[in-house]
Short mmCIF file of N, CA and C in Angstrom, two decimals:
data_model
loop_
_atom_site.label_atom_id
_atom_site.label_comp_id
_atom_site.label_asym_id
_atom_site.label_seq_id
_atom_site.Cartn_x
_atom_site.Cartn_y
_atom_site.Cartn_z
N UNK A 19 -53.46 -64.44 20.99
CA UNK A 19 -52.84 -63.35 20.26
C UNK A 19 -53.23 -63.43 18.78
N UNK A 20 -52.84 -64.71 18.27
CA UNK A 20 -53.73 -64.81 16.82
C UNK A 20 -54.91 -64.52 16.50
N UNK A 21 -55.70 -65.07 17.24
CA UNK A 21 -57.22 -64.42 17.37
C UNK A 21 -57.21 -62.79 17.35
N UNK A 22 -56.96 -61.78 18.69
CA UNK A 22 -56.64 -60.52 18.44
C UNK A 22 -56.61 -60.23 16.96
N UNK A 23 -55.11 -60.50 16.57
CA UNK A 23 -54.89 -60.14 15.24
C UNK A 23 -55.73 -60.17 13.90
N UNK A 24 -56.36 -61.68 14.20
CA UNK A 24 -57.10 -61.81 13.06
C UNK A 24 -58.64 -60.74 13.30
N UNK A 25 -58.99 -60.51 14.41
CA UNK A 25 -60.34 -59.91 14.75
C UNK A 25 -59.63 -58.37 14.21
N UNK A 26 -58.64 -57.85 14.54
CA UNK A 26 -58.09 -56.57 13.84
C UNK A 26 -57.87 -56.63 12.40
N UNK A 27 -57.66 -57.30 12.23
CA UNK A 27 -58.02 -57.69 10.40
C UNK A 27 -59.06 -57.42 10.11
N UNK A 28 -60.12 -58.03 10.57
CA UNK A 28 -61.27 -58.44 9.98
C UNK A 28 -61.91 -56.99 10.10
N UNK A 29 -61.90 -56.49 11.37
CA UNK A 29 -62.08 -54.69 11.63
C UNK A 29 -61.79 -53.89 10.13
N UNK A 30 -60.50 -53.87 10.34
CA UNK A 30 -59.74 -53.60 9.11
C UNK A 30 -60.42 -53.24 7.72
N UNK A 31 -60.79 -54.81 7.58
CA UNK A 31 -61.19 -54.86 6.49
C UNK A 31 -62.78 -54.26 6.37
N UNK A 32 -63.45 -54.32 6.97
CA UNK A 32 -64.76 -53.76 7.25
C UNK A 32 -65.00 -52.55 7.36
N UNK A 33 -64.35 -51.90 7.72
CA UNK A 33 -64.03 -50.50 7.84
C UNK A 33 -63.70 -50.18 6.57
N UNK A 34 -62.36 -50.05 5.29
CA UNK A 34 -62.23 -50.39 4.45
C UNK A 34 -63.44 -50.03 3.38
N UNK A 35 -64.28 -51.23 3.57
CA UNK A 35 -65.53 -51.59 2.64
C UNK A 35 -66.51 -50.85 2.81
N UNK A 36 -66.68 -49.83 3.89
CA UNK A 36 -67.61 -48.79 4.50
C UNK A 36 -67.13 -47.67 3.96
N UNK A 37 -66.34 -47.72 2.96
CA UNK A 37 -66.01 -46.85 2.43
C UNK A 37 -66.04 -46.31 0.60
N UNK A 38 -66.77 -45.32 0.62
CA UNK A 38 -67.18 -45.10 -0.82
C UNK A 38 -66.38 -43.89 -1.51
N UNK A 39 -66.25 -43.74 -2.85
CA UNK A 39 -65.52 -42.77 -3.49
C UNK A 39 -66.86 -41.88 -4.24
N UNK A 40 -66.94 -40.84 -4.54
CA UNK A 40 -67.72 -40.20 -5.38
C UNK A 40 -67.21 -38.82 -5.21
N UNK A 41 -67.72 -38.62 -6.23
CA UNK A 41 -67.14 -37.11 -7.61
C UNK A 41 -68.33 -36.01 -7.25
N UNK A 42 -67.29 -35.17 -6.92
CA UNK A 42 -68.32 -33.65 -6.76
C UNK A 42 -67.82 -33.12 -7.70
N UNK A 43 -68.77 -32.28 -8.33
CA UNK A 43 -68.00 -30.75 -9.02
C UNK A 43 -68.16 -29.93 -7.87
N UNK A 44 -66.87 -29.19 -8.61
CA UNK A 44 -66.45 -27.46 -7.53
C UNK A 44 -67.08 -26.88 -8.87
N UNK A 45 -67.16 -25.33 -8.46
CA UNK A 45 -67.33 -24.08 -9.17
C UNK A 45 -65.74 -23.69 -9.95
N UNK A 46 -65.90 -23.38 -10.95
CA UNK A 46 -64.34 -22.41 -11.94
C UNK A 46 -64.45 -21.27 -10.75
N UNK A 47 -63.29 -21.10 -10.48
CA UNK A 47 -62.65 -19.78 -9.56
C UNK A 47 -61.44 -19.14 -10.19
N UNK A 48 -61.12 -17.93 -10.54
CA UNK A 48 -60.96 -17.08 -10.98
C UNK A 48 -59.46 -16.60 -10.57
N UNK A 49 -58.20 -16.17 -10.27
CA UNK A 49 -57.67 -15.83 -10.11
C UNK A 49 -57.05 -14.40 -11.04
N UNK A 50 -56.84 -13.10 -10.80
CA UNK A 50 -56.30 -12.22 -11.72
C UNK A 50 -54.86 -12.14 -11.01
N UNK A 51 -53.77 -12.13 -11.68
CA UNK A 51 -52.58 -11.58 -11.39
C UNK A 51 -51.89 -10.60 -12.41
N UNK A 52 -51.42 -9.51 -11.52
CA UNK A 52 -50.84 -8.27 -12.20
C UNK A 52 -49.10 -8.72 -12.13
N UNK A 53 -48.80 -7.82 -13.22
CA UNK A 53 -47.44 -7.88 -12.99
C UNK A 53 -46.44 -7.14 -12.30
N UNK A 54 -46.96 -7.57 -10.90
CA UNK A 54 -46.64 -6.34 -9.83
C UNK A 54 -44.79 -7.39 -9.18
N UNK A 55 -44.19 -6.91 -9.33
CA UNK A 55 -43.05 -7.27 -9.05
C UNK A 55 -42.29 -7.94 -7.43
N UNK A 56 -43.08 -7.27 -6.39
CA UNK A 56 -43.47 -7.11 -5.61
C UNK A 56 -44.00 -8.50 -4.91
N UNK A 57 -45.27 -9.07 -5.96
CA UNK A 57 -45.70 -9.98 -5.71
C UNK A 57 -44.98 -11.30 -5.44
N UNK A 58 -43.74 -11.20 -6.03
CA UNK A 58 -43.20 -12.53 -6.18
C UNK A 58 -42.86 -13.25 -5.45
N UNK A 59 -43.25 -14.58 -5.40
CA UNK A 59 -42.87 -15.64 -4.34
C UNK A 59 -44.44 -15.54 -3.01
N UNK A 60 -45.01 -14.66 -3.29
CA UNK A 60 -46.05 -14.80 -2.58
C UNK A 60 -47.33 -15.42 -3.19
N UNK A 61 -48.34 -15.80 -2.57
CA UNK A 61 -49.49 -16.69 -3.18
C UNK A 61 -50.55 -15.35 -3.37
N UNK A 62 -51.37 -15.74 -5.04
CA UNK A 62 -52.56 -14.71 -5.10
C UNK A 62 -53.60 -15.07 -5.03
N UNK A 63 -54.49 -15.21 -4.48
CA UNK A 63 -55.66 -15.45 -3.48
C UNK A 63 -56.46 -14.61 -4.47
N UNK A 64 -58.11 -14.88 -5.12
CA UNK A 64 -59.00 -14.59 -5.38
C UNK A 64 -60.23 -13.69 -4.08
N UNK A 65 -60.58 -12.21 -4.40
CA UNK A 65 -60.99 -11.57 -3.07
C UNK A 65 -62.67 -12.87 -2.89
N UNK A 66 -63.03 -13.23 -3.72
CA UNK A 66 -64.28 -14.18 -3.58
C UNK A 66 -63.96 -15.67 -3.58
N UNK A 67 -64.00 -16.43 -2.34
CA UNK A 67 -63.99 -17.31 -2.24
C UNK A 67 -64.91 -18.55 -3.25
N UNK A 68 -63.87 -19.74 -3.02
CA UNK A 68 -65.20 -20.93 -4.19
C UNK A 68 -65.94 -21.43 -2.89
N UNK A 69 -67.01 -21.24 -3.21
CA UNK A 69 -68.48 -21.95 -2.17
C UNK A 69 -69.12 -22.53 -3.44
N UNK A 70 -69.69 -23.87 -2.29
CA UNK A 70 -70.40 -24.79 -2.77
C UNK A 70 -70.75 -25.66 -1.78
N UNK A 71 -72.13 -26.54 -1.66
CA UNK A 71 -72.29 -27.13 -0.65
C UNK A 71 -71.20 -28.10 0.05
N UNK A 72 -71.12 -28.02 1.23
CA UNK A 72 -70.12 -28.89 2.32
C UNK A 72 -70.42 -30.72 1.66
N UNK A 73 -69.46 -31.31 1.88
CA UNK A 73 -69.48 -32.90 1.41
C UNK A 73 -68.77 -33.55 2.05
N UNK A 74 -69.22 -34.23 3.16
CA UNK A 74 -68.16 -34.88 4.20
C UNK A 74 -67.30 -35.80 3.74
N UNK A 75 -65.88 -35.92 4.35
CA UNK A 75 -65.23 -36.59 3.30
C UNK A 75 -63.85 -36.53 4.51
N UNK A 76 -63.07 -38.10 4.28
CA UNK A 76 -62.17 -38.56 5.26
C UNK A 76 -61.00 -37.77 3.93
N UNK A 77 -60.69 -37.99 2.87
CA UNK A 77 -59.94 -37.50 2.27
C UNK A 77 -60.31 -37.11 0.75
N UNK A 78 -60.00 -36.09 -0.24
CA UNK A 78 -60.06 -35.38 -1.36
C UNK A 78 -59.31 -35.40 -2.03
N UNK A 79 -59.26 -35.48 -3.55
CA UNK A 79 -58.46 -35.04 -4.33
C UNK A 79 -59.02 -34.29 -5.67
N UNK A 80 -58.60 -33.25 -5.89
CA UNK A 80 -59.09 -32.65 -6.69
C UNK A 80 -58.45 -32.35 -8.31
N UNK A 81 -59.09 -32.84 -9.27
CA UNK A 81 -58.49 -32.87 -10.68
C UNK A 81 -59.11 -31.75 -11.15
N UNK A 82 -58.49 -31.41 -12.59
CA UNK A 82 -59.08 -30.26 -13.44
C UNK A 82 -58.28 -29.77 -14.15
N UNK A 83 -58.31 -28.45 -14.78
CA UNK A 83 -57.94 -27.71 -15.66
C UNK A 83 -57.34 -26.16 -15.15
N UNK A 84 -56.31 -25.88 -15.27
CA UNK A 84 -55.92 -24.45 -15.15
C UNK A 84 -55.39 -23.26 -16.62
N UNK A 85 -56.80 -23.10 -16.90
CA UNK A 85 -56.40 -22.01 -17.76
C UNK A 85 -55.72 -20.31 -17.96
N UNK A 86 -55.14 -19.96 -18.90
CA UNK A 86 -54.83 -18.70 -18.93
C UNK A 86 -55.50 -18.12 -19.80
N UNK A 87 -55.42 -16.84 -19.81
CA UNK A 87 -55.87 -16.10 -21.11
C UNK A 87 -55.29 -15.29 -22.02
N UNK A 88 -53.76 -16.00 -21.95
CA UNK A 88 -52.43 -15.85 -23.02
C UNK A 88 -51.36 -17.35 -22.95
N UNK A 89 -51.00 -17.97 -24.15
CA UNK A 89 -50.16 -18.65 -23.72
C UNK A 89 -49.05 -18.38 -22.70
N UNK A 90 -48.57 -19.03 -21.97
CA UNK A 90 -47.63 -18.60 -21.16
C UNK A 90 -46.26 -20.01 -21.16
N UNK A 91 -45.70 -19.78 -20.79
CA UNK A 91 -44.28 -20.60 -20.78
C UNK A 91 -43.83 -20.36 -19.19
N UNK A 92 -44.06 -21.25 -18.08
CA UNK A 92 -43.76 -21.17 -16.43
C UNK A 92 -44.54 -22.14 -15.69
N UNK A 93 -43.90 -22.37 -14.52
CA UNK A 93 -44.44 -23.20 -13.58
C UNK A 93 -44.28 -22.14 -12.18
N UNK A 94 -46.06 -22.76 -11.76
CA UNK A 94 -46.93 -22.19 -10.61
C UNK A 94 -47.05 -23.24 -9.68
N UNK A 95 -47.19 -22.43 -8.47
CA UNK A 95 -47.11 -23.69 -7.08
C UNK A 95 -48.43 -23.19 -6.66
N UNK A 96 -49.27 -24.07 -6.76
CA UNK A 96 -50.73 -23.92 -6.33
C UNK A 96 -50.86 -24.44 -4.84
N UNK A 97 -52.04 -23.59 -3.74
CA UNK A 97 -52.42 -23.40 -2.79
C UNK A 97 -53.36 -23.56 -2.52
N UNK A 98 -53.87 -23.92 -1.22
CA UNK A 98 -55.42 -23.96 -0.68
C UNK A 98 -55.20 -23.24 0.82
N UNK A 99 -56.13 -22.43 0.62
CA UNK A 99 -56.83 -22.09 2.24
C UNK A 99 -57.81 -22.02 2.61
N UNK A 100 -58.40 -21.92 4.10
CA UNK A 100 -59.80 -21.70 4.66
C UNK A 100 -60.27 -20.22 5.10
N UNK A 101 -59.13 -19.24 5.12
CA UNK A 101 -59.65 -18.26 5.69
C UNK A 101 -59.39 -16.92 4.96
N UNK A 102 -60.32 -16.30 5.04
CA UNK A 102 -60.29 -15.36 4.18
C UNK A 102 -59.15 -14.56 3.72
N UNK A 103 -58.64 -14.22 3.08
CA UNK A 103 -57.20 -13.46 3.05
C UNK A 103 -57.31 -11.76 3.63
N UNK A 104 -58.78 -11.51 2.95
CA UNK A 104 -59.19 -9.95 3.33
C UNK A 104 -59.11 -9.57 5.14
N UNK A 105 -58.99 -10.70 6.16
CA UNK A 105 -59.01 -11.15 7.41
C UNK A 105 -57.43 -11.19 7.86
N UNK A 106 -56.70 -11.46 7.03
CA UNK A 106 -55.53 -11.59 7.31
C UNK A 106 -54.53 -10.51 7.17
N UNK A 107 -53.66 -9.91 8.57
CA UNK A 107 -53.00 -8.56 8.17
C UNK A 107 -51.72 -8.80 7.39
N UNK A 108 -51.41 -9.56 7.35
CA UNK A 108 -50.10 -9.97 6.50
C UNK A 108 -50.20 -10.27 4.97
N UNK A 109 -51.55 -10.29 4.48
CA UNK A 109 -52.07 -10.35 3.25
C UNK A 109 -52.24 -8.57 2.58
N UNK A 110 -52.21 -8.40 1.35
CA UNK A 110 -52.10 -6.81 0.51
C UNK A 110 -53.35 -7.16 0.09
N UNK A 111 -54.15 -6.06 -0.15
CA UNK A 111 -55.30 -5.93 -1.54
C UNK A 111 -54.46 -5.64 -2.47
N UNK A 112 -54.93 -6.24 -3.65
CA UNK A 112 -54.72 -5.61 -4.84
C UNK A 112 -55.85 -4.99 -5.66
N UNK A 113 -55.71 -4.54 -5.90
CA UNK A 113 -57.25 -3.14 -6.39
C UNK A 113 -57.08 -2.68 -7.83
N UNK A 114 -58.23 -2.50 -8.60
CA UNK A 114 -58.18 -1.77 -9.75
C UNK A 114 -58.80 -0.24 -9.47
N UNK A 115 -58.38 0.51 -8.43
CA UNK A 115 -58.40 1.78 -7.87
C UNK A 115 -60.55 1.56 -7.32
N UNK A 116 -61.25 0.77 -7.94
CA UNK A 116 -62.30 0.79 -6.95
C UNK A 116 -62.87 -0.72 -6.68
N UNK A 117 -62.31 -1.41 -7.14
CA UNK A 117 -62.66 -3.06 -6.47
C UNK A 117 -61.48 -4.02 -5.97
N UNK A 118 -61.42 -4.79 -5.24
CA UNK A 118 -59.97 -5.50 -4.93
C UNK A 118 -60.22 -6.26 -5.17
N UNK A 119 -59.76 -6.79 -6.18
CA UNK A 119 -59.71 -8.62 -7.13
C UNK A 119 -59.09 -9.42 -6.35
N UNK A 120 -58.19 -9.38 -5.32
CA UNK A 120 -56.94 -10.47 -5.20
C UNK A 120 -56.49 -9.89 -3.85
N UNK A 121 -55.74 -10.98 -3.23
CA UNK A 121 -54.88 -10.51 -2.21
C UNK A 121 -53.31 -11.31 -2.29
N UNK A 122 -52.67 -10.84 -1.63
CA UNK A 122 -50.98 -11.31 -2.38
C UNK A 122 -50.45 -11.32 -0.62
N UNK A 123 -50.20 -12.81 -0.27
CA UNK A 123 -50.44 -13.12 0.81
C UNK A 123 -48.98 -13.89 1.37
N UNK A 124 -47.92 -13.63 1.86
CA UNK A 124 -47.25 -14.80 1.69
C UNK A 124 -47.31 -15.69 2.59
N UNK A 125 -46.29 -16.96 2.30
CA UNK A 125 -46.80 -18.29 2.32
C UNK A 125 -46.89 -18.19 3.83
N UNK A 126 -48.16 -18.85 4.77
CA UNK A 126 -47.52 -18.62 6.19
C UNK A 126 -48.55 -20.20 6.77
N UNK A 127 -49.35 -20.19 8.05
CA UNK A 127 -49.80 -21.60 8.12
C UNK A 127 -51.00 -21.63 7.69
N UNK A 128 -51.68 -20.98 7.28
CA UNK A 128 -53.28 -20.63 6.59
C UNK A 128 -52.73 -21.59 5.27
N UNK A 129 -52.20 -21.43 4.90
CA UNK A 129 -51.61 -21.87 3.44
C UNK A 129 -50.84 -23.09 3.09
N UNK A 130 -51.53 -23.83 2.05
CA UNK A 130 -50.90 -24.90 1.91
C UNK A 130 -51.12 -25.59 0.50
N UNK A 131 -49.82 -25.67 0.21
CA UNK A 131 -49.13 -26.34 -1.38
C UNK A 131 -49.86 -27.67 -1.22
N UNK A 132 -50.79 -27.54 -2.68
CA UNK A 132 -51.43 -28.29 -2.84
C UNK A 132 -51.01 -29.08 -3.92
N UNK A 133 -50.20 -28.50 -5.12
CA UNK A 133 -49.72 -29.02 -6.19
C UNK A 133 -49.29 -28.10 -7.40
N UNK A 134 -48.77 -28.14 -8.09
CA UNK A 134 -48.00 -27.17 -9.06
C UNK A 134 -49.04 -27.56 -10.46
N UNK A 135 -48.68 -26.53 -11.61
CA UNK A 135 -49.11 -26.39 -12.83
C UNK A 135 -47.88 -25.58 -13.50
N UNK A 136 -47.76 -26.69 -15.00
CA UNK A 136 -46.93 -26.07 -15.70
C UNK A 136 -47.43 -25.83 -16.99
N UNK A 137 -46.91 -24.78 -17.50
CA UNK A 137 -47.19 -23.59 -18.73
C UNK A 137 -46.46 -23.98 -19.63
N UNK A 138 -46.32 -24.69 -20.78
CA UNK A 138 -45.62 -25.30 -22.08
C UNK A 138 -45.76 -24.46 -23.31
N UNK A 139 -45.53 -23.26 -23.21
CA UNK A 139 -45.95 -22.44 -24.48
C UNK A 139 -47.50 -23.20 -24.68
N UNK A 140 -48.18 -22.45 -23.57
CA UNK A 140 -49.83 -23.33 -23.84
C UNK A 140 -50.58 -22.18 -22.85
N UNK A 141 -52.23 -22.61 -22.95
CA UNK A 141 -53.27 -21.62 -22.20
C UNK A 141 -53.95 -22.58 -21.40
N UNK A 142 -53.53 -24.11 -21.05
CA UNK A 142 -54.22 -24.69 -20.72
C UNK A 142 -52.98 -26.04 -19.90
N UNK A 143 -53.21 -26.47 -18.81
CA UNK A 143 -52.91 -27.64 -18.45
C UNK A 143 -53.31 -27.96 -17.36
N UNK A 144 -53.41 -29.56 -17.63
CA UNK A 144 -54.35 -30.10 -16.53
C UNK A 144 -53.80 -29.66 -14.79
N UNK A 145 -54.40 -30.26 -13.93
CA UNK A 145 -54.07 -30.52 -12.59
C UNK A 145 -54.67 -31.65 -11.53
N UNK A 146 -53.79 -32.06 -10.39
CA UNK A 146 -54.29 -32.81 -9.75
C UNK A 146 -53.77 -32.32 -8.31
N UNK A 147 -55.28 -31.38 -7.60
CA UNK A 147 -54.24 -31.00 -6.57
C UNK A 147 -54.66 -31.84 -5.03
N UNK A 148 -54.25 -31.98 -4.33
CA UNK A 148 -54.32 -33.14 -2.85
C UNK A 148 -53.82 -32.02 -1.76
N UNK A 149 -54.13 -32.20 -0.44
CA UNK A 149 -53.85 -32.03 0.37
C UNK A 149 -55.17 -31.70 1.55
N UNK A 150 -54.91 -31.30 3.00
CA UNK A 150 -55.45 -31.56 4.27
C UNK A 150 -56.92 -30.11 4.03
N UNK A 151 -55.96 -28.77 3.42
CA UNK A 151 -57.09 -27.68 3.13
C UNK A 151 -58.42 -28.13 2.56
N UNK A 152 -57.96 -28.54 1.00
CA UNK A 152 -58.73 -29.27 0.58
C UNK A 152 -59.84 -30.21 0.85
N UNK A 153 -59.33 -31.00 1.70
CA UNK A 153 -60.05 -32.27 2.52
C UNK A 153 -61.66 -31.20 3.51
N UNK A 154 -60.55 -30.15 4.14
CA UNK A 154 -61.48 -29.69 5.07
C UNK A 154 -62.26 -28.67 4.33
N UNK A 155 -61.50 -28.11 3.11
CA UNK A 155 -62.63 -26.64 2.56
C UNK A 155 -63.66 -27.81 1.85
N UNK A 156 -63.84 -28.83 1.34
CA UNK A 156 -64.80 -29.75 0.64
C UNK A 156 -65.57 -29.93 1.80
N UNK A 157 -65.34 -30.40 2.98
CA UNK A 157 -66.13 -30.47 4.16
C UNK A 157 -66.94 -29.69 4.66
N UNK A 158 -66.30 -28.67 4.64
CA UNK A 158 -66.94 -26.30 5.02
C UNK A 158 -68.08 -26.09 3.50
N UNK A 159 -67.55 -26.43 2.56
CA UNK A 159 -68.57 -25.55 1.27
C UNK A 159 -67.80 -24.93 1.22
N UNK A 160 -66.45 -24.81 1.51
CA UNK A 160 -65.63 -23.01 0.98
C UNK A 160 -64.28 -23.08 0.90
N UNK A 161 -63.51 -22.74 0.04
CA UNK A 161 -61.72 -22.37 0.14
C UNK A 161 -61.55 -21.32 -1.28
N UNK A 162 -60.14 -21.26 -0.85
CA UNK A 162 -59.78 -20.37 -1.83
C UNK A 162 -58.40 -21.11 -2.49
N UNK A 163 -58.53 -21.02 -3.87
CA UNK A 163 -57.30 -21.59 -4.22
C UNK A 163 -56.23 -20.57 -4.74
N UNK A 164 -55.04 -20.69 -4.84
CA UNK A 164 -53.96 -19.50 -4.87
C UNK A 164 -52.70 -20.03 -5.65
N UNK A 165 -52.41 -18.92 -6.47
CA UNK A 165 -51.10 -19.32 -7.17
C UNK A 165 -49.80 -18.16 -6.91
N UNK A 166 -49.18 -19.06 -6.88
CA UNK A 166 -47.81 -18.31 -6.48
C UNK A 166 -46.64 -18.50 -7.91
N UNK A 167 -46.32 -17.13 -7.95
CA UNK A 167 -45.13 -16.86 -9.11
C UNK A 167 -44.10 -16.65 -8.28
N UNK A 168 -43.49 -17.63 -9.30
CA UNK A 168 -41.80 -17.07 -8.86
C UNK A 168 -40.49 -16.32 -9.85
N UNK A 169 -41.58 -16.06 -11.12
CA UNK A 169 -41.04 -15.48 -12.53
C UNK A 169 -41.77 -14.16 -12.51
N UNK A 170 -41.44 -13.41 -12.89
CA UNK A 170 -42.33 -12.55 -13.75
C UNK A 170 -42.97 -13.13 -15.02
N UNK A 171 -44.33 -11.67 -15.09
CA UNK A 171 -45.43 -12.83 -16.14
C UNK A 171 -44.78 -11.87 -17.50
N UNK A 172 -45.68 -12.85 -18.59
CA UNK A 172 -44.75 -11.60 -19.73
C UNK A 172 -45.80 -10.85 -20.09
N UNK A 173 -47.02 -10.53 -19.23
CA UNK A 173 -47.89 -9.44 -19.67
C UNK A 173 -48.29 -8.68 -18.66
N UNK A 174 -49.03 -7.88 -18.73
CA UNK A 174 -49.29 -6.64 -17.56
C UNK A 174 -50.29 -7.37 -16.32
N UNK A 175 -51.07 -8.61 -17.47
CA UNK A 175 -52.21 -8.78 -16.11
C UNK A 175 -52.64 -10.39 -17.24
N UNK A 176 -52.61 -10.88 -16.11
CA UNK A 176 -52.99 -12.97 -16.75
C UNK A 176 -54.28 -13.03 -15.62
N UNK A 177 -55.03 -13.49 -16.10
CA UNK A 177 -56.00 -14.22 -15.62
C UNK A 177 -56.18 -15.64 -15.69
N UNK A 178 -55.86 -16.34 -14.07
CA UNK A 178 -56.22 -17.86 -14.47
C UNK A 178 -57.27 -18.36 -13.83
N UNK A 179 -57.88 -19.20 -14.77
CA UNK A 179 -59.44 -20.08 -14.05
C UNK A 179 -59.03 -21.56 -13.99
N UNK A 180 -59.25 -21.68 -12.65
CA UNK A 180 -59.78 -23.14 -12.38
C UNK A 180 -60.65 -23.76 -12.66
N UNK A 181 -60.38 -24.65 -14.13
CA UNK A 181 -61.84 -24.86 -14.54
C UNK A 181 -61.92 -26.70 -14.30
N UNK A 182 -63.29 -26.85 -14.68
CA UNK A 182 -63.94 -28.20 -14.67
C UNK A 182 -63.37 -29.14 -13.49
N UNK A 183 -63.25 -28.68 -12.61
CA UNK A 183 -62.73 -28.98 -11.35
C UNK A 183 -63.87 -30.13 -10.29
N UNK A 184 -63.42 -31.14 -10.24
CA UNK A 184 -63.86 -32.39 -9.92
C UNK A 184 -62.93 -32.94 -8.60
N UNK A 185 -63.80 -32.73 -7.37
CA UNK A 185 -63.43 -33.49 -6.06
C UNK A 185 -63.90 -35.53 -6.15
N UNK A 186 -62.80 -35.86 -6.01
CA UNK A 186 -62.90 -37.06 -5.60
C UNK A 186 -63.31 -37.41 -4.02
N UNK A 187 -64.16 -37.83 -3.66
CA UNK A 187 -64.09 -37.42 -2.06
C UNK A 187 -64.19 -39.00 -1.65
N UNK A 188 -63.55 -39.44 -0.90
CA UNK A 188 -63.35 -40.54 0.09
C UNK A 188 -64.38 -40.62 1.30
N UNK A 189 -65.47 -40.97 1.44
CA UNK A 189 -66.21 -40.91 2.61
C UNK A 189 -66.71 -42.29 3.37
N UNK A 190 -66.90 -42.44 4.16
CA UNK A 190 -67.18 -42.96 5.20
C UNK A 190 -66.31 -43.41 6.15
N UNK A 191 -66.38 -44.45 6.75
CA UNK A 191 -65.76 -44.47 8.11
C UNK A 191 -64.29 -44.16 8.32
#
């Protein structure tokens, strides 16, 4: 039985050591949100997904920057998904009467809280977001990331970018 154990150790540990960390960049992805009232409590989905080549990977975590393009004062519950929102009937376009920027989707199993960002009378704060979407859209080349309000914004229309956005990826065995 000791033996067993120790040979599962030693597995263990080998497995373990077959294992490397390295840093991808993602692409800045874009989010526009209106101050549609309507929206609230649902996630807003960018109509163009972030693509970038696939990077196999047992687990992800993704750091970076979430900017605005007004200071703002609030906290956002950030999202990841794999499938298109424009695909999904429970998802809205939102349109500037001839292009649809966004879809306003609520939360259902496509979707998943990846990590929050908070607004300090500021246009800028960091992030660190984790979870299973993630893991697998780094794997695909593709996801969409999504923010959900649960305030009203204090302007007609905020635009936020995901910027300088850096996957940690966990790979091998």
């Amino acid at each position: 039985m000791k033996r067993l154990l120790l040979s599962a150790l030693g597995l263990s540990l080998l497995l373990a050591a077959c294992s490397v960390s390295v840093t991808v960049p993602l692409p800045e992805q874009k989010v526009t949100v209106a101050a549609l009232g309507d929206t609230l409590g649902q996630v807003i989905y960018p109509a163009q997904a972030m693509e970038f080549p696939g990077v196999p990977a047992k687990s992800v975590e993704v750091s970076g920057t979430l900017e605005a393009n007004q200071p703002l004062t609030l906290t956002l519950n950030l999202y990841a998904r794999l499938t298109d929102p424009a695909s999904d009937p429970s998802c809205t376009a939102l349109s500037d009467f001839t292009t649809t920027y966004a879809y306003a989707c609520p939360v259902g199993p496509d979707d998943e809280r990846v990590g929050s960002a908070t607004f300090a009378l500021s246009q800028s704060t960091s992030l660190t977001l984790k979870g299973q979407n993630l893991t697998y859209g780094v794997q695909a080349g593709k996801l969409w990331l999504g923010v959900q309000l649960n305030q009203a914004l204090p302007a007609p229309q905020v635009e936020f970018t995901f910027k300088d956005l850096k996957a940690t990826v966990v790979a091998g065995l």
